[in-house]
Coordinates of C-alpha atoms in Angstrom, one line a residue:
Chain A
X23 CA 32.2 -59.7 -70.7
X24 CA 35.5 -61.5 -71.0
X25 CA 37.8 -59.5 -73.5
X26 CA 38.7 -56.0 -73.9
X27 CA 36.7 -52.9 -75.2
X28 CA 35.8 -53.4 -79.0
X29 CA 35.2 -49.9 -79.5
X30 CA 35.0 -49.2 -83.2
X31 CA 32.5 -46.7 -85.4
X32 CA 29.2 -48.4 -86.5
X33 CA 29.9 -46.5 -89.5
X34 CA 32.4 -47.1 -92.9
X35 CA 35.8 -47.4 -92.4
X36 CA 38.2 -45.4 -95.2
X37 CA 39.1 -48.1 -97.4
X38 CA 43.1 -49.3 -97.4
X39 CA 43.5 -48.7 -100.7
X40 CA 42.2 -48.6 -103.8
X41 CA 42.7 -52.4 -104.7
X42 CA 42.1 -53.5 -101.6
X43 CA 40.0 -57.3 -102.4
X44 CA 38.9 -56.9 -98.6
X45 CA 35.3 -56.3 -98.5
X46 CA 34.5 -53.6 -96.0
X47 CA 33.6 -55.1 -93.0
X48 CA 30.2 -53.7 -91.9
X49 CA 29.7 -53.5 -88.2
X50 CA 26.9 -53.6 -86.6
X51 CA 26.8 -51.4 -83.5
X52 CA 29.2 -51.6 -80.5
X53 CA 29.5 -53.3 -77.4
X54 CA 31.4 -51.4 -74.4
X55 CA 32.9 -53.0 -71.7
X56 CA 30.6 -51.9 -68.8
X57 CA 32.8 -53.7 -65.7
X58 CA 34.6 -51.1 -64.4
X59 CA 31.8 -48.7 -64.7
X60 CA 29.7 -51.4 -62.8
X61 CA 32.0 -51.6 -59.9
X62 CA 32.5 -48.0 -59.2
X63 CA 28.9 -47.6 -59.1
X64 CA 28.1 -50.8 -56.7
X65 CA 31.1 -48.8 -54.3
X66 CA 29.6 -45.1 -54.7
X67 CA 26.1 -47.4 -53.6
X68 CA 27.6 -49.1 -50.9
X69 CA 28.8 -45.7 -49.4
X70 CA 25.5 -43.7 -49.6
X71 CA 23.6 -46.9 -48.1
X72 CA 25.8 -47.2 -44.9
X73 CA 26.1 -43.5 -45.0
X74 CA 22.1 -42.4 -45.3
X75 CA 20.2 -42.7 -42.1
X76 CA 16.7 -43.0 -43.2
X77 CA 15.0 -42.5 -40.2
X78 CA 14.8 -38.9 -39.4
X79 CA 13.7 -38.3 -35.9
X80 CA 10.3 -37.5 -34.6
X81 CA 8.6 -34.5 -32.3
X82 CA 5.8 -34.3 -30.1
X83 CA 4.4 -31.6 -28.6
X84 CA 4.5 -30.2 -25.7
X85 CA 3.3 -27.3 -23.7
X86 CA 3.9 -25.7 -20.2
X87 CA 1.2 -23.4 -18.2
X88 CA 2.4 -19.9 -18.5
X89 CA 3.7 -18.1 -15.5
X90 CA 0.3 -16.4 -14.0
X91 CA -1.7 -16.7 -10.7
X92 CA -2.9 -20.2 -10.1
X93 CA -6.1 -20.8 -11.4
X94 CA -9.2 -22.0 -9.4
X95 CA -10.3 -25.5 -11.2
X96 CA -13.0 -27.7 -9.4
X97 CA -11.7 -31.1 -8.1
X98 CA -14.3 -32.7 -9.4
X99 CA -12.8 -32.3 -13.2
X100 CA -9.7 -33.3 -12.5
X101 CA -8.3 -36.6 -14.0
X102 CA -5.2 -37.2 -12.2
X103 CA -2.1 -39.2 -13.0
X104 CA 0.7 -39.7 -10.8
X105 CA 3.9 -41.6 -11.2
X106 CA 5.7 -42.7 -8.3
X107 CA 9.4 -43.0 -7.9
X108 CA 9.5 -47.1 -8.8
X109 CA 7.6 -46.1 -12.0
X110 CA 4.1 -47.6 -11.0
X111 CA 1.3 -45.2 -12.1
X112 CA -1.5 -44.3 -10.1
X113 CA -4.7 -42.7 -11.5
X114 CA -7.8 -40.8 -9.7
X115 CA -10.5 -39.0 -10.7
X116 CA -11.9 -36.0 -8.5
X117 CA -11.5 -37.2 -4.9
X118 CA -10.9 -40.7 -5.0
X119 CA -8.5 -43.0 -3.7
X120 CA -5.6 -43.6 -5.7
X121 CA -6.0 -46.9 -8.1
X122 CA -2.9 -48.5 -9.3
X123 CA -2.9 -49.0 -13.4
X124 CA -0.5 -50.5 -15.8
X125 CA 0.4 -48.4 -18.7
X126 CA -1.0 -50.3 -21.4
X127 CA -4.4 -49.6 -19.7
X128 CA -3.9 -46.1 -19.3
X129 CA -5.6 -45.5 -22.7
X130 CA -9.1 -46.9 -22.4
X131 CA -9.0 -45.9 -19.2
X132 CA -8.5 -42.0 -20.3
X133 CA -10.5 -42.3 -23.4
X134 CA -13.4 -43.6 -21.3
X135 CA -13.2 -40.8 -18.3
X136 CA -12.9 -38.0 -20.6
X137 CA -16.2 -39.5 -23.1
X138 CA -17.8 -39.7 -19.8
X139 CA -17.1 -35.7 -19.2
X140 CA -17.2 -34.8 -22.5
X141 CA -14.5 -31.5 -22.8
X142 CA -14.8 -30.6 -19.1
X143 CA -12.0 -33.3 -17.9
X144 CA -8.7 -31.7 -16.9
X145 CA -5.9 -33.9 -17.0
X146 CA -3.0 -33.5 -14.9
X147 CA 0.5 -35.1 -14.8
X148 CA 2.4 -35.4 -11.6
X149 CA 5.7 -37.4 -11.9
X150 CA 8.4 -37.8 -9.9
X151 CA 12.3 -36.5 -10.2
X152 CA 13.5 -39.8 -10.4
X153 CA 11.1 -41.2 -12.6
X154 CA 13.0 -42.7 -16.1
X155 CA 12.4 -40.4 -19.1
X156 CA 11.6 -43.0 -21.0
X157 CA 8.0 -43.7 -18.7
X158 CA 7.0 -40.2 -18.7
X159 CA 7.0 -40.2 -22.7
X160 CA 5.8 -43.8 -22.8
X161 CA 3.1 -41.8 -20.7
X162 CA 2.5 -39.9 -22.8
X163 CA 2.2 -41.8 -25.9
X164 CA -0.3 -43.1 -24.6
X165 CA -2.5 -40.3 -23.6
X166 CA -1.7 -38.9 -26.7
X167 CA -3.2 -42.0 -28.6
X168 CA -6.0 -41.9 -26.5
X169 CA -6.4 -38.1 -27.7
X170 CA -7.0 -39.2 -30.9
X171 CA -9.5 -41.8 -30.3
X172 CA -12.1 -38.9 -28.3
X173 CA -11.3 -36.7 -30.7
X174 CA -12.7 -38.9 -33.2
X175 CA -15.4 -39.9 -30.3
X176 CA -16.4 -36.3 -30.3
X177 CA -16.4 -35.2 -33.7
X178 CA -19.1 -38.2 -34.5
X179 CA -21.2 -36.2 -31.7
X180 CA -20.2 -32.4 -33.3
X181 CA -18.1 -31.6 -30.8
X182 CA -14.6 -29.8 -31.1
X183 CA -12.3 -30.9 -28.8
X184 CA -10.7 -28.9 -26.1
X185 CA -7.8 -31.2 -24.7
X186 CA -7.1 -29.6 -21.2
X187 CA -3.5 -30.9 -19.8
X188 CA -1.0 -30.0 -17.7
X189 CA 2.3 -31.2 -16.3
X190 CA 2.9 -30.1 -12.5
X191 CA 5.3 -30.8 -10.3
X192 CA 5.0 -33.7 -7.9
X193 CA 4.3 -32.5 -4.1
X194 CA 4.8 -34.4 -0.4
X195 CA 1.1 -34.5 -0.5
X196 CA 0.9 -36.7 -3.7
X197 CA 3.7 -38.9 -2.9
X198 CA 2.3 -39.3 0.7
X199 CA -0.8 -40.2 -0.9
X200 CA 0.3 -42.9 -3.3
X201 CA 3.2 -44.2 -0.8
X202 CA 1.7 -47.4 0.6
X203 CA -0.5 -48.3 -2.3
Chain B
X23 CA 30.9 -86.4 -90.4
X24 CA 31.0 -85.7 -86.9
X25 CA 30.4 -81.8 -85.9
X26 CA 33.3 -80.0 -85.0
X27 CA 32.8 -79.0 -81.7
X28 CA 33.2 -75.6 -81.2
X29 CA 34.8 -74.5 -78.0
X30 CA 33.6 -71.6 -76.3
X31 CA 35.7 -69.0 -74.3
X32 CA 33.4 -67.6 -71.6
X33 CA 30.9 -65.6 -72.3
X34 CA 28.8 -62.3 -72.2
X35 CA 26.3 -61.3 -70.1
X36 CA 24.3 -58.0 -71.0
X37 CA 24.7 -55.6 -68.0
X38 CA 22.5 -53.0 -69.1
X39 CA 19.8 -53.8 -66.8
X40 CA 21.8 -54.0 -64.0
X41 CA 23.3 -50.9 -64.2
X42 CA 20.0 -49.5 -64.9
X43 CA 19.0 -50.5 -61.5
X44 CA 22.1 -49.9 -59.9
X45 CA 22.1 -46.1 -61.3
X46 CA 18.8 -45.8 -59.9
X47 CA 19.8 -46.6 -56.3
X48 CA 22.5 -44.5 -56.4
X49 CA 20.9 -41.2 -57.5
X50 CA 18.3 -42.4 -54.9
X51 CA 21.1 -42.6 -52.1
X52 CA 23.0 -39.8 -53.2
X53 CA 19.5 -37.8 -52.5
X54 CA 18.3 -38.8 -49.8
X55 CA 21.8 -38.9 -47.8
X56 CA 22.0 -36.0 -45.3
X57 CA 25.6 -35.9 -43.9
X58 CA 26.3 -34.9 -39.6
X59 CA 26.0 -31.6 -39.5
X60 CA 28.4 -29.6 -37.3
X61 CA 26.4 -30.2 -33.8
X62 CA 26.7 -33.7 -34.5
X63 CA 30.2 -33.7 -35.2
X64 CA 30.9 -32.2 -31.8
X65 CA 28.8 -34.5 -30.0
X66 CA 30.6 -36.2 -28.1
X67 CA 27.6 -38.7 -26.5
X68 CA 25.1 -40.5 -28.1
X69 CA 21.4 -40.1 -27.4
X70 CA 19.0 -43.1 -27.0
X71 CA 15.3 -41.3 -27.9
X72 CA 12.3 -43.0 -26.6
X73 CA 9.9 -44.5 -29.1
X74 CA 6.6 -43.1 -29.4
X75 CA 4.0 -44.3 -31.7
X76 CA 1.2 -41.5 -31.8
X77 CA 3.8 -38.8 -33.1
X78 CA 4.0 -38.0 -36.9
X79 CA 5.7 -34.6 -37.1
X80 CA 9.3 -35.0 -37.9
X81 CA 11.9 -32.6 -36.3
X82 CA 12.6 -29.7 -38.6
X83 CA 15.9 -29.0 -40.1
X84 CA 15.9 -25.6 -40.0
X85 CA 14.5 -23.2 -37.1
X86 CA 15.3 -25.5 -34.0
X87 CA 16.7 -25.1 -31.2
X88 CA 17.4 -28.2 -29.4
X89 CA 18.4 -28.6 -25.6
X90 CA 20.3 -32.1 -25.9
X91 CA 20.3 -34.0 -22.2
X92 CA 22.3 -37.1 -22.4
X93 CA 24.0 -39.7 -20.2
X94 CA 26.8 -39.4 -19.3
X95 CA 28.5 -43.0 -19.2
X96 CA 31.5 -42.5 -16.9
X97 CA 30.3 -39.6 -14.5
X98 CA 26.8 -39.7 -14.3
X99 CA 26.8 -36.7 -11.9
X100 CA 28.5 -34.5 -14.4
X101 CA 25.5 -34.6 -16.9
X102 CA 24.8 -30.9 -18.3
X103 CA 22.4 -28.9 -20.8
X104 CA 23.7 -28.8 -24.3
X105 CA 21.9 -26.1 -26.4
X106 CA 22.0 -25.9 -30.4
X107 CA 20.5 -23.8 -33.1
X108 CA 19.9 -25.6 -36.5
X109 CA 20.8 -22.5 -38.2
X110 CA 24.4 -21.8 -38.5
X111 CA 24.1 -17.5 -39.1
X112 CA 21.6 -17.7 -36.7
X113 CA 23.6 -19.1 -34.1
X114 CA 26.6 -16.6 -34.5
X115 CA 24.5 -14.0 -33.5
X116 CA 23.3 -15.2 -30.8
X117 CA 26.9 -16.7 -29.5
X118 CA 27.9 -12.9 -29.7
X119 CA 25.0 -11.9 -27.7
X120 CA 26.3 -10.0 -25.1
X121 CA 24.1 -10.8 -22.3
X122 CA 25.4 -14.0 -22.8
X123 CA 29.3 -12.6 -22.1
X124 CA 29.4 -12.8 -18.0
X125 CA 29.5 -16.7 -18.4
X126 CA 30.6 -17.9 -22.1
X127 CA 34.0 -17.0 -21.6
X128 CA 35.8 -16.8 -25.0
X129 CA 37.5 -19.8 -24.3
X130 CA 34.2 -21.6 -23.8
X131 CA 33.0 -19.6 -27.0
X132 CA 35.8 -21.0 -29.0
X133 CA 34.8 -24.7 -27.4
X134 CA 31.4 -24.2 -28.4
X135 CA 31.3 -24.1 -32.4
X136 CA 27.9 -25.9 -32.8
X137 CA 26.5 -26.2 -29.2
X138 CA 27.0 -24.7 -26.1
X139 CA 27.2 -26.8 -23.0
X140 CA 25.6 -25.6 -20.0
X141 CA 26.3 -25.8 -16.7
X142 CA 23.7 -24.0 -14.9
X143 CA 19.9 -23.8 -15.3
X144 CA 20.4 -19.8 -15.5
X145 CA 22.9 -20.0 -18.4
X146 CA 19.8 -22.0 -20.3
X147 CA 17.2 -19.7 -19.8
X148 CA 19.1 -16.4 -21.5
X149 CA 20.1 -18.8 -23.8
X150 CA 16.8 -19.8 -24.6
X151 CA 15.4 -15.7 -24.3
X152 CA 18.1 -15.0 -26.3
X153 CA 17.9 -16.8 -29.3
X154 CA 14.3 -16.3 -29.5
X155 CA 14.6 -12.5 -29.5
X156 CA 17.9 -13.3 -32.2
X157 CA 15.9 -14.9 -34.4
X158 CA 13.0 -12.9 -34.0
X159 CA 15.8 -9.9 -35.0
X160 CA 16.9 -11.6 -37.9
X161 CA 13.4 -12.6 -39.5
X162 CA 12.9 -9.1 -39.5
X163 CA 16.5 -8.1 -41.4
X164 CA 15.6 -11.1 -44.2
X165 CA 12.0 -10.3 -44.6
X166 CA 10.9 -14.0 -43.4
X167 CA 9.1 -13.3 -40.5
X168 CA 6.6 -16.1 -41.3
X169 CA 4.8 -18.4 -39.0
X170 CA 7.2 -20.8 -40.1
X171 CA 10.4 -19.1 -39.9
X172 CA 9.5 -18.6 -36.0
X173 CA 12.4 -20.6 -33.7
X174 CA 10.8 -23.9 -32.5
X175 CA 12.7 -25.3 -29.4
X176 CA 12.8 -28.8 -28.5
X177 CA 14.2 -31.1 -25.7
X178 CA 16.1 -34.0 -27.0
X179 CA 16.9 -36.2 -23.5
X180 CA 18.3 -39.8 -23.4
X181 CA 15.4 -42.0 -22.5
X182 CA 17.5 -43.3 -19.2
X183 CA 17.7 -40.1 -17.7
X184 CA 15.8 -39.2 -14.5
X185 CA 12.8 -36.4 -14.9
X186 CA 14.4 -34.5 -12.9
X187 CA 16.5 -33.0 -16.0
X188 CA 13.4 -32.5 -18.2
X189 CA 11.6 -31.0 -15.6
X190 CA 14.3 -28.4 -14.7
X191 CA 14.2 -27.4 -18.5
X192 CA 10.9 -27.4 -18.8
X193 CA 11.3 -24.9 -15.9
X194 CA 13.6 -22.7 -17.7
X195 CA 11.0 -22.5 -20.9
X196 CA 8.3 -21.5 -18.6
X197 CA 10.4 -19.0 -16.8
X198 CA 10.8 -17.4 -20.0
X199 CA 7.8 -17.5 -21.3
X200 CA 8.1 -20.3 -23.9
X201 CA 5.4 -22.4 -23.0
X202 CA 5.2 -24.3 -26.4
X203 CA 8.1 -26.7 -27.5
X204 CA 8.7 -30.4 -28.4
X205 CA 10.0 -33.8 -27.4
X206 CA 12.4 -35.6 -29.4
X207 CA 11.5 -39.3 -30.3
X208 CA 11.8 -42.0 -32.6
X209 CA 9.2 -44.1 -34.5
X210 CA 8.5 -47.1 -32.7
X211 CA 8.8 -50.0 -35.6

């Protein structure tokens, strides 16, 4: 691409003059010098690529009980997780003692209680104020992923799937519960 | 005879191809490239969003509202609500909301082009009545009261806070009866 621009007409150029012993040249085609177009182009890239962010973020739902009378549920269908205030999670089903669990085994752990009680499980959330953000959603990541995997579960039995949650607010009875463990 | 040798100046290279490709990417960039919108602009902290993996919805771009909770780095105690509406008409009217005029002084109102911070969990919850009754207002005046065009809300938190913060909001969405909302996260990779 060294050189200028050789723009000139593919076409016939009017001939000098009449006597002119110079035989027309005849050209074929044109070349363009396509450098400077090249680097404004490479620039406008650059600045959309540092510019774009290309990950959009994400949502997940949520949902909060209404504001009504408390509702009578038995104990025995109640799947409960609590988070204590050092971040270690705690699980229990109906009346049992407390077990310690580590998040990554929260998910078989749910998928397995709720197959076991098919929609009847209600699962309930108890974490406490000082708990990081970041645990409650990793939390609920995984109770999420774990919905998909009964759902799935259930639909291979013709079932529909009720998911029955709830977040509630941590008492002095739950955290005197899960204090020594 | 030997050959003359011939001596070459430089030489070409066809770029075509190349700018092909480069043209390509461009028009790809220049497409896909969303700018900061206004909220972001007056953003004055930065948000670290947990990573999830079982989400797949992304956040909408039109018809949020979004409570932003983020750290603040040098007083931690002065952390507050910040509340935005994606829409920009949408959120004039409900800036001029006069149930909102005992605390969003006009100073505060001038302050507050793209989000209003909050100081108290009260000032939240008529913000959050109010701007679902505001949009439900102006759906009706455009003729797009669709399932769609209905005001999502959504809590966007830094993933370092402390529950506490979430919890409270959550609060203020069941107080006023909006029981359905979202979390803000980011794809785990």
């Amino acid at each position: 691409m060294a050189g200028g621009g050789e723009l000139g007409g593919g076409g016939g150029r009017p001939k000098r003059g009449k006597h002119s012993k110079r035989k027309p040249k005849k050209r074929l085609g044109f070349r363009i010098d396509m450098t400077p177009l090249v680097d404004i182009t490479f620039l406008l890239l650059t600045f959309f690529m540092f510019v774009t962010t290309l990950t959009t973020p994400q949502v997940m739902d949520m949902a909060v009980p209404p504001e009504t009378e408390d509702v009578e549920v038995a104990e025995s269908k109640l799947f409960t997780v609590r988070v204590r205030e050092d971040g270690k999670i705690f699980y229990n089903q109906a009346k049992d003692i407390p077990q310690p669990i580590i998040l990554k085994e929260l998910r078989t752990k749910a998928i397995r209680s709720n197959l076991d009680m098919k929609n009847e499980l209600i699962t309930v959330l108890k974490i406490d104020e000082n708990v990081a953000y970041e645990t409650v959603v990793n939390i609920l990541d995984e109770l999420n992923l774990a919905e998909i995997k009964i759902t799935q579960a259930l639909q291979a039995e013709k079932l529909n799937r009720e998911r029955k949650f709830t977040i509630s607010p941590m008492t002095d009875k739950d955290k005197e519960e899960i204090k020594g463990l | 005879m030997p050959k003359v040798k011939m001596k070459r100046t430089g030489f070409v290279i066809d770029m075509t191809p190349l700018v092909d490709i480069t043209f390509l990417l461009l028009t790809f960039f220049m497409f896909t490239a969303k700018f900061k919108s206004e909220a972001d602009n007056e953003q004055k902290f930065q948000i670290k969003r947990p990573k999830t993996q079982a989400d797949t919805a992304k956040l909408p771009e039109k018809d949020v509202a979004v409570i932003r909770i983020a750290i603040d780095s040098t007083r931690p105690s002065d952390t507050a609500y910040y509340f935005s509406v994606a829409n920009p008409e949408l959120w004039m009217t409900i800036k001029d909301d006069p149930s909102l005029a005992e605390w969003l002084t006009p100073e505060r109102k001038e302050a507050s082009k793209a989000m209003i911070k909050t100081v108290k969990i009260e000032e939240l919850e008529t913000l959050i009545s109010v701007s679902r009754t505001q949009s439900k207002a102006f759906n009706i005046t455009k003729k797009t009261a669709t399932e769609k065009a209905q005001l999502r809300f959504a809590i966007d938190a830094d993933k370092r806070i402390r529950f506490k913060w979430i919890a409270n909001a959550m609060e203020a969405m069941r107080r006023t009866r909006q029981t359905q909302f979202n979390f803000v996260t980011d794809k785990q990779q």
